[in-house]
XYZ file of C-alpha atoms in Angstrom:
471
model
C -18.352 -8.521 -5.606
C -14.686 -9.117 -4.912
C -14.359 -6.103 -2.613
C -17.902 -5.753 -1.265
C -18.832 -6.640 2.307
C -20.716 -9.882 2.853
C -23.277 -10.941 5.434
C -22.572 -14.088 7.438
C -25.269 -15.928 9.382
C -24.409 -17.087 12.900
C -25.733 -20.154 14.705
C -24.842 -20.236 18.402
C -25.171 -23.837 19.538
C -26.316 -24.467 23.107
C -27.248 -27.278 25.514
C -29.332 -26.547 28.571
C -27.142 -28.311 31.129
C -24.176 -26.052 30.300
C -23.869 -22.587 31.908
C -25.906 -19.822 30.206
C -23.087 -17.347 30.804
C -20.975 -19.116 28.169
C -23.561 -18.428 25.465
C -24.079 -14.826 26.541
C -20.347 -14.112 26.421
C -19.913 -15.860 23.059
C -22.656 -13.754 21.480
C -21.055 -10.536 22.691
C -17.567 -11.607 21.563
C -18.550 -12.637 18.049
C -20.525 -9.438 17.431
C -17.434 -7.436 18.452
C -15.198 -9.524 16.161
C -17.574 -9.060 13.217
C -17.591 -5.301 13.802
C -13.794 -5.259 13.903
C -13.553 -7.198 10.620
C -16.429 -5.271 9.025
C -18.604 -8.314 8.485
C -22.361 -7.989 8.823
C -23.803 -10.623 11.213
C -27.242 -12.178 10.780
C -28.212 -13.873 14.064
C -31.123 -14.423 16.412
C -31.903 -11.818 19.023
C -31.747 -12.766 22.679
C -35.542 -12.390 22.781
C -36.105 -14.799 19.862
C -34.749 -17.849 21.694
C -33.015 -18.501 24.976
C -30.002 -16.161 24.855
C -30.241 -16.129 21.040
C -28.900 -19.680 20.905
C -30.129 -22.712 18.966
C -30.989 -25.852 20.890
C -34.525 -27.108 20.196
C -36.240 -27.807 16.880
C -38.335 -24.672 17.363
C -35.109 -22.714 17.759
C -33.902 -24.233 14.502
C -37.085 -23.155 12.745
C -36.737 -19.580 13.968
C -33.073 -19.367 12.976
C -33.747 -20.935 9.565
C -36.589 -18.485 8.922
C -34.254 -15.616 9.755
C -31.640 -16.890 7.298
C -34.255 -17.418 4.578
C -35.491 -13.865 5.104
C -31.952 -12.697 4.329
C -31.338 -15.300 1.611
C -29.965 -12.748 -0.867
C -27.536 -11.388 1.724
C -26.201 -14.438 3.555
C -23.066 -15.708 1.797
C -22.015 -18.151 4.507
C -22.843 -19.382 7.996
C -20.673 -19.546 11.116
C -21.508 -22.203 13.704
C -20.352 -21.013 17.111
C -19.968 -23.604 19.882
C -19.345 -21.964 23.270
C -20.271 -25.336 24.777
C -21.007 -28.840 23.465
C -23.964 -27.448 21.534
C -26.914 -29.321 20.121
C -25.809 -31.292 17.082
C -29.352 -31.725 15.776
C -30.183 -28.062 16.287
C -27.279 -26.964 14.089
C -27.977 -29.537 11.381
C -31.731 -28.882 11.354
C -31.186 -25.133 11.032
C -28.959 -25.553 7.996
C -31.296 -28.098 6.409
C -34.411 -25.970 6.961
C -32.708 -22.803 5.693
C -31.595 -24.578 2.496
C -29.180 -21.816 1.511
C -26.406 -24.071 0.157
C -23.662 -21.709 1.340
C -20.285 -22.415 2.993
C -20.381 -23.258 6.707
C -17.543 -22.641 9.194
C -17.477 -24.702 12.413
C -15.899 -23.026 15.452
C -15.498 -24.480 18.947
C -14.297 -22.737 22.121
C -11.307 -24.105 24.075
C -11.655 -25.132 27.710
C -9.371 -23.546 30.300
C -7.461 -26.092 32.374
C -8.216 -24.163 35.574
C -11.960 -24.045 34.759
C -12.957 -27.656 34.227
C -15.649 -27.602 36.912
C -19.395 -27.853 36.254
C -19.855 -24.079 36.261
C -17.311 -23.385 33.513
C -16.816 -26.628 31.600
C -17.517 -26.351 27.850
C -16.819 -29.741 26.198
C -16.811 -27.930 22.835
C -13.902 -30.084 21.615
C -16.237 -33.073 21.704
C -19.306 -31.144 20.567
C -17.597 -29.999 17.380
C -16.986 -33.602 16.365
C -20.664 -34.407 16.951
C -21.850 -31.399 14.934
C -19.564 -32.320 12.034
C -20.770 -35.917 12.180
C -24.375 -34.737 11.840
C -23.595 -32.370 8.969
C -21.799 -35.218 7.202
C -24.904 -37.382 7.641
C -27.114 -34.587 6.267
C -24.835 -34.100 3.263
C -24.024 -30.517 4.288
C -20.526 -29.328 3.372
C -18.517 -27.424 5.951
C -15.151 -25.801 6.673
C -12.923 -26.394 9.687
C -10.774 -23.900 11.587
C -6.967 -24.141 11.657
C -7.038 -25.383 15.259
C -9.743 -27.755 16.433
C -10.709 -25.249 19.149
C -9.990 -21.510 19.215
C -11.596 -18.453 20.724
C -13.080 -15.696 18.505
C -10.759 -13.261 20.243
C -7.662 -15.146 19.026
C -5.821 -13.957 15.933
C -5.731 -17.457 14.467
C -9.526 -17.665 14.471
C -9.941 -14.172 13.049
C -7.601 -15.100 10.198
C -9.677 -18.236 9.658
C -12.804 -16.097 9.556
C -11.306 -13.699 7.005
C -10.285 -16.649 4.830
C -13.778 -18.107 5.204
C -15.338 -14.864 4.002
C -13.070 -15.089 0.944
C -14.230 -18.683 0.377
C -17.819 -17.406 0.537
C -17.027 -14.705 -2.043
C -15.588 -17.272 -4.439
C -18.460 -19.746 -4.052
C -21.162 -17.082 -4.330
C -19.466 -15.353 -7.249
C -18.796 -18.453 -9.340
C -22.375 -19.716 -8.997
C -23.671 -16.543 -10.621
C -20.876 -15.369 -12.941
C -21.638 -14.116 -16.462
C -18.837 -14.309 -19.033
C -18.857 -12.669 -22.453
C -17.166 -14.611 -25.263
C -16.270 -12.104 -27.976
C -15.589 -13.736 -31.329
C -14.599 -17.238 -32.355
C -11.761 -19.228 -30.872
C -8.640 -18.663 -33.014
C -8.282 -21.632 -35.355
C -4.764 -22.418 -34.166
C -5.768 -22.528 -30.483
C -7.435 -25.880 -29.779
C -5.975 -25.494 -26.300
C -8.719 -23.014 -25.292
C -11.630 -25.306 -26.161
C -14.160 -25.663 -23.357
C -17.635 -27.015 -22.624
C -20.228 -24.295 -22.296
C -22.757 -26.899 -21.116
C -20.592 -28.149 -18.255
C -20.034 -24.563 -17.157
C -23.764 -23.829 -17.233
C -24.459 -26.855 -15.024
C -22.228 -25.150 -12.448
C -24.047 -21.808 -12.641
C -21.555 -20.200 -15.034
C -23.262 -18.438 -17.960
C -21.459 -17.684 -21.221
C -22.893 -14.982 -23.495
C -21.482 -14.997 -27.032
C -21.207 -12.256 -29.627
C -19.630 -12.315 -33.073
C -16.499 -10.225 -33.456
C -17.977 -8.659 -36.595
C -20.685 -7.020 -34.449
C -18.049 -5.473 -32.196
C -15.930 -4.243 -35.120
C -18.994 -3.090 -37.067
C -20.156 -0.910 -34.180
C -16.612 0.383 -33.628
C -16.300 1.362 -37.301
C -19.449 3.488 -36.997
C -17.698 5.709 -34.460
C -15.462 8.668 -35.355
C -12.710 10.485 -33.522
C -15.137 13.379 -32.988
C -17.716 11.349 -31.056
C -17.955 12.351 -27.413
C -17.695 8.728 -26.241
C -14.485 8.186 -28.219
C -12.941 11.366 -26.802
C -13.942 10.332 -23.288
C -12.414 6.861 -23.631
C -9.272 8.263 -25.235
C -8.791 10.477 -22.189
C -9.313 7.462 -19.937
C -6.707 5.433 -21.836
C -4.154 8.256 -21.795
C -4.650 8.602 -18.041
C -4.192 4.848 -17.603
C -0.884 4.365 -19.427
C 1.743 6.290 -21.370
C 1.124 6.040 -25.127
C 4.854 5.727 -25.842
C 5.417 5.695 -29.602
C 1.874 4.637 -30.426
C 0.541 6.729 -33.367
C -2.513 8.927 -32.779
C -4.476 6.977 -35.407
C -3.911 3.749 -33.481
C -4.954 5.419 -30.219
C -8.258 6.394 -31.865
C -8.835 2.802 -32.968
C -8.077 1.543 -29.474
C -10.520 4.078 -27.987
C -13.330 3.158 -30.411
C -12.927 -0.503 -29.569
C -12.925 0.343 -25.876
C -16.249 2.175 -26.206
C -17.982 -0.772 -27.869
C -16.553 -3.396 -25.513
C -17.616 -1.434 -22.450
C -21.119 -1.016 -23.898
C -21.290 -4.781 -24.459
C -20.217 -5.517 -20.877
C -22.821 -3.106 -19.513
C -25.662 -4.266 -21.770
C -25.306 -7.920 -20.808
C -24.292 -7.340 -17.164
C -21.049 -9.266 -17.644
C -18.550 -10.031 -14.900
C -15.715 -11.029 -17.244
C -14.842 -11.339 -20.929
C -12.754 -13.504 -23.244
C -11.878 -11.780 -26.523
C -10.709 -12.992 -29.929
C -7.493 -11.270 -30.880
C -5.052 -13.402 -32.807
C -5.230 -12.387 -35.672
C -8.602 -11.069 -36.785
C -8.458 -7.798 -34.849
C -5.115 -6.818 -36.319
C -6.079 -7.734 -39.879
C -9.575 -6.237 -39.816
C -9.292 -3.326 -37.371
C -5.594 -2.509 -37.229
C -4.848 -2.641 -33.492
C -4.561 -4.868 -30.433
C -7.259 -4.987 -27.765
C -4.760 -5.527 -24.910
C -5.094 -2.029 -23.432
C -8.864 -2.318 -23.061
C -8.481 -5.774 -21.531
C -5.912 -4.472 -19.067
C -8.194 -1.618 -17.990
C -11.119 -3.988 -17.493
C -9.007 -6.420 -15.467
C -7.658 -3.591 -13.323
C -11.262 -2.522 -12.683
C -12.157 -6.047 -11.501
C -13.810 -7.086 -14.777
C -11.214 -9.679 -15.840
C -10.561 -10.141 -19.524
C -8.654 -12.960 -21.240
C -7.374 -13.149 -24.790
C -7.848 -15.853 -27.436
C -11.449 -16.436 -26.235
C -10.076 -18.339 -23.252
C -13.345 -18.539 -21.329
C -12.090 -20.857 -18.589
C -8.983 -18.699 -18.374
C -11.038 -15.623 -17.531
C -13.135 -17.768 -15.165
C -9.895 -18.560 -13.329
C -9.025 -14.858 -13.259
C -12.411 -14.120 -11.720
C -12.080 -16.862 -9.100
C -8.658 -15.618 -8.005
C -9.908 -12.038 -7.960
C -12.760 -13.071 -5.663
C -10.353 -14.906 -3.359
C -7.860 -12.051 -3.035
C -9.801 -8.863 -3.758
C -7.117 -7.871 -6.293
C -6.777 -8.149 -10.108
C -5.544 -11.263 -11.897
C -3.624 -11.734 -15.146
C -3.688 -14.422 -17.836
C -0.157 -15.548 -18.707
C 1.692 -18.195 -20.692
C 3.926 -20.778 -19.060
C 6.449 -19.528 -21.563
C 10.169 -20.160 -21.003
C 12.708 -21.805 -18.767
C 14.802 -19.397 -16.723
C 18.449 -20.245 -17.431
C 19.346 -23.495 -15.667
C 17.175 -23.021 -12.573
C 14.670 -25.915 -12.449
C 12.349 -24.018 -10.111
C 12.123 -20.772 -12.086
C 10.370 -19.919 -15.335
C 9.326 -16.944 -17.468
C 5.681 -15.876 -17.564
C 4.752 -13.878 -20.658
C 1.980 -12.458 -22.808
C 1.742 -9.912 -25.614
C 0.494 -7.289 -23.234
C -2.913 -7.424 -21.531
C -1.983 -7.656 -17.839
C -3.684 -5.383 -15.326
C -1.795 -2.246 -14.390
C -1.278 -3.584 -10.852
C 1.361 -5.939 -12.301
C 3.102 -3.296 -14.434
C 4.542 -0.273 -12.579
C 6.401 0.740 -15.788
C 3.365 0.265 -18.059
C 3.466 1.700 -21.594
C 1.246 1.209 -24.649
C 3.333 -0.448 -27.346
C 3.084 -3.083 -30.087
C 3.411 -6.860 -30.347
C 6.628 -7.787 -32.202
C 5.900 -11.518 -32.481
C 2.403 -10.997 -33.863
C 3.752 -8.199 -36.016
C 5.901 -10.628 -38.001
C 2.746 -11.932 -39.706
C 0.256 -9.030 -39.612
C 2.622 -6.042 -39.600
C 3.835 -4.343 -36.443
C 1.904 -1.206 -37.373
C -1.342 -3.183 -36.879
C -0.458 -4.374 -33.356
C -0.413 -1.137 -31.351
C -2.461 -1.441 -28.212
C -0.357 -4.176 -26.643
C 1.274 -3.188 -23.368
C 4.921 -3.329 -22.412
C 6.039 -3.754 -18.816
C 7.929 -5.902 -16.313
C 6.307 -7.317 -13.176
C 8.504 -6.866 -10.084
C 8.838 -9.180 -7.095
C 5.543 -9.913 -5.348
C 3.607 -12.850 -3.868
C 2.193 -15.348 -6.332
C -0.855 -17.554 -6.460
C -1.197 -19.338 -9.782
C -3.738 -21.744 -11.189
C -6.023 -22.880 -13.947
C -9.667 -23.986 -14.177
C -10.566 -26.207 -17.112
C -13.506 -28.271 -18.331
C -12.507 -31.902 -18.869
C -15.067 -32.784 -21.524
C -14.307 -36.548 -21.815
C -14.867 -36.886 -18.053
C -17.725 -34.366 -17.938
C -16.158 -32.452 -15.041
C -14.510 -29.176 -14.129
C -10.970 -29.557 -12.845
C -8.308 -27.156 -11.643
C -4.788 -26.915 -10.297
C -3.575 -24.183 -7.967
C -0.422 -23.327 -6.050
C 1.688 -20.598 -4.527
C 5.135 -19.240 -5.238
C 6.937 -15.938 -5.731
C 7.521 -13.474 -8.531
C 11.149 -12.362 -8.489
C 13.341 -9.474 -9.628
C 15.691 -11.743 -11.575
C 17.069 -10.107 -14.765
C 14.900 -10.595 -17.871
C 15.739 -8.781 -21.105
C 12.741 -9.152 -23.404
C 9.539 -7.338 -24.464
C 5.799 -7.533 -23.803
C 4.347 -8.330 -20.394
C 6.858 -10.438 -18.533
C 7.719 -11.853 -15.130
C 9.970 -14.446 -13.515
C 8.274 -16.976 -11.250
C 9.871 -19.183 -8.614
C 7.854 -22.283 -7.685
C 8.876 -25.234 -5.560
C 9.135 -28.485 -7.530
C 8.269 -26.643 -10.732
C 9.291 -29.657 -12.788
C 6.752 -31.807 -10.944
C 4.077 -29.174 -11.562
C 4.828 -29.072 -15.281
C 4.632 -32.857 -15.350
C 1.165 -32.660 -13.755
C -0.001 -29.945 -16.177
C 1.114 -31.922 -19.222
C -0.105 -35.334 -18.101
C -3.551 -33.998 -17.222
C -4.115 -32.051 -20.429
C -4.191 -28.526 -19.029
C -3.776 -25.453 -21.207
C -0.564 -23.474 -21.736
C -2.381 -20.485 -20.251
C -2.229 -20.040 -16.489
C -3.474 -17.236 -14.226
C -1.417 -15.314 -11.693
C -2.548 -13.217 -8.747
C -0.413 -11.201 -6.327
C -1.596 -13.038 -3.207
C -1.284 -16.177 -1.126
C -4.773 -17.593 -1.552
C -4.159 -21.207 -2.578
C -5.927 -22.693 0.466
C -8.932 -20.398 -0.032
C -9.274 -21.482 -3.650
C -8.829 -25.154 -2.761
C -11.627 -24.948 -0.191
C -14.000 -22.955 -2.412
C -13.434 -24.832 -5.674
C -12.982 -28.300 -4.220
C -15.224 -28.488 -1.170
C -18.073 -26.188 -2.197
C -18.041 -26.184 -6.009
C -17.247 -29.901 -6.035
C -14.535 -29.671 -8.694
C -11.451 -31.878 -8.991
C -8.630 -29.838 -7.434
C -4.882 -30.334 -7.296
C -3.060 -28.033 -4.898
C 0.651 -28.124 -5.753
C 2.592 -28.277 -2.510
C 6.134 -29.394 -1.681
């Protein structure tokens, strides 16, 4: 889903007293832009309506029928205004289609030397009228960076690419299936969530007891073909370091069962109990399997942090790259705008160029280090950063989130586990917001700059309470 191509419906608005040539040219231009960006267009043919535009109610019916025919494909709709357009035609099309997908409103600029009757567009004004009608109809929509811009301009094409990402997020979150493996660790009230609030937003949680996972894993032996196959996969994924062969077998058996569970229930993401049942009852960490799943765009979060893995999935949809669940863990020396991000070791390989299978020293102090192999060790180098957190606010009965952008740096950091240094503007203000609004100590990072995409998708289209941390 996060990397697949999407289909976008196109409505070309028209008014009969504006030149037909403007509509003809707009249709040709947008088809060329879609081909360049590898987006599949769904739009009327020039034989379906006048020039393939939408002006009358009958035009709206035809365009809506086309969109409904492709209901399972259309992830969003672009409204193209080469001239003033017909405000009712656009609104009626969207209402009749009833797709409930993101809508991007574009309007062409006029040329100062072509303000005569033959070439005049008035799209600047028409866009306002279209938006006014959509507001009246209760239809949500997205605006371009500039009020008017041509499809051939880079700024519009960047807007279009961002819009496609918004469509991915909205479509993905309304159909996501998350597997919750095991019970929430008793000491982690912070990862409580409302399954009912999530379901109201189209997010399904499928639960399974950890004993079922461990029971099925214990039935496997090192000689089973599936275990051998997964052991080869793990060895190809990361260096085993000093991890004993016996622990590698345990990790592989667990990997087999978890992958079977994901496939059986058609899951998009998982949240897995770890601390401390796995170590005490199975003798290894599940971090390596979680890392492999996250790298393969099936995000996995520890400590049964369901809304944490939901955040990972949302960011993955926005960027097309893996996400990682991290702790807001430590200050970085005396710098008020830097901090240490940390976890035992389940980050996707994309964040860990020096990845190695290791153990978890902190957890090992209570369960024995020998029972914690399977954690990963590695340092994340400098890269772009989008961070954020989705959470259910049960007293208010809502889903809320905060998001923001920053940088991961190469500042020195002598410690173990999965680790990174983040630099974020007004970090102290952000931490104040996190604490005052009851967010979790877990946050998600993604190597991208997708804060505005997430704000638009989660806030405008999902209808969640969003805070975008900006200077």
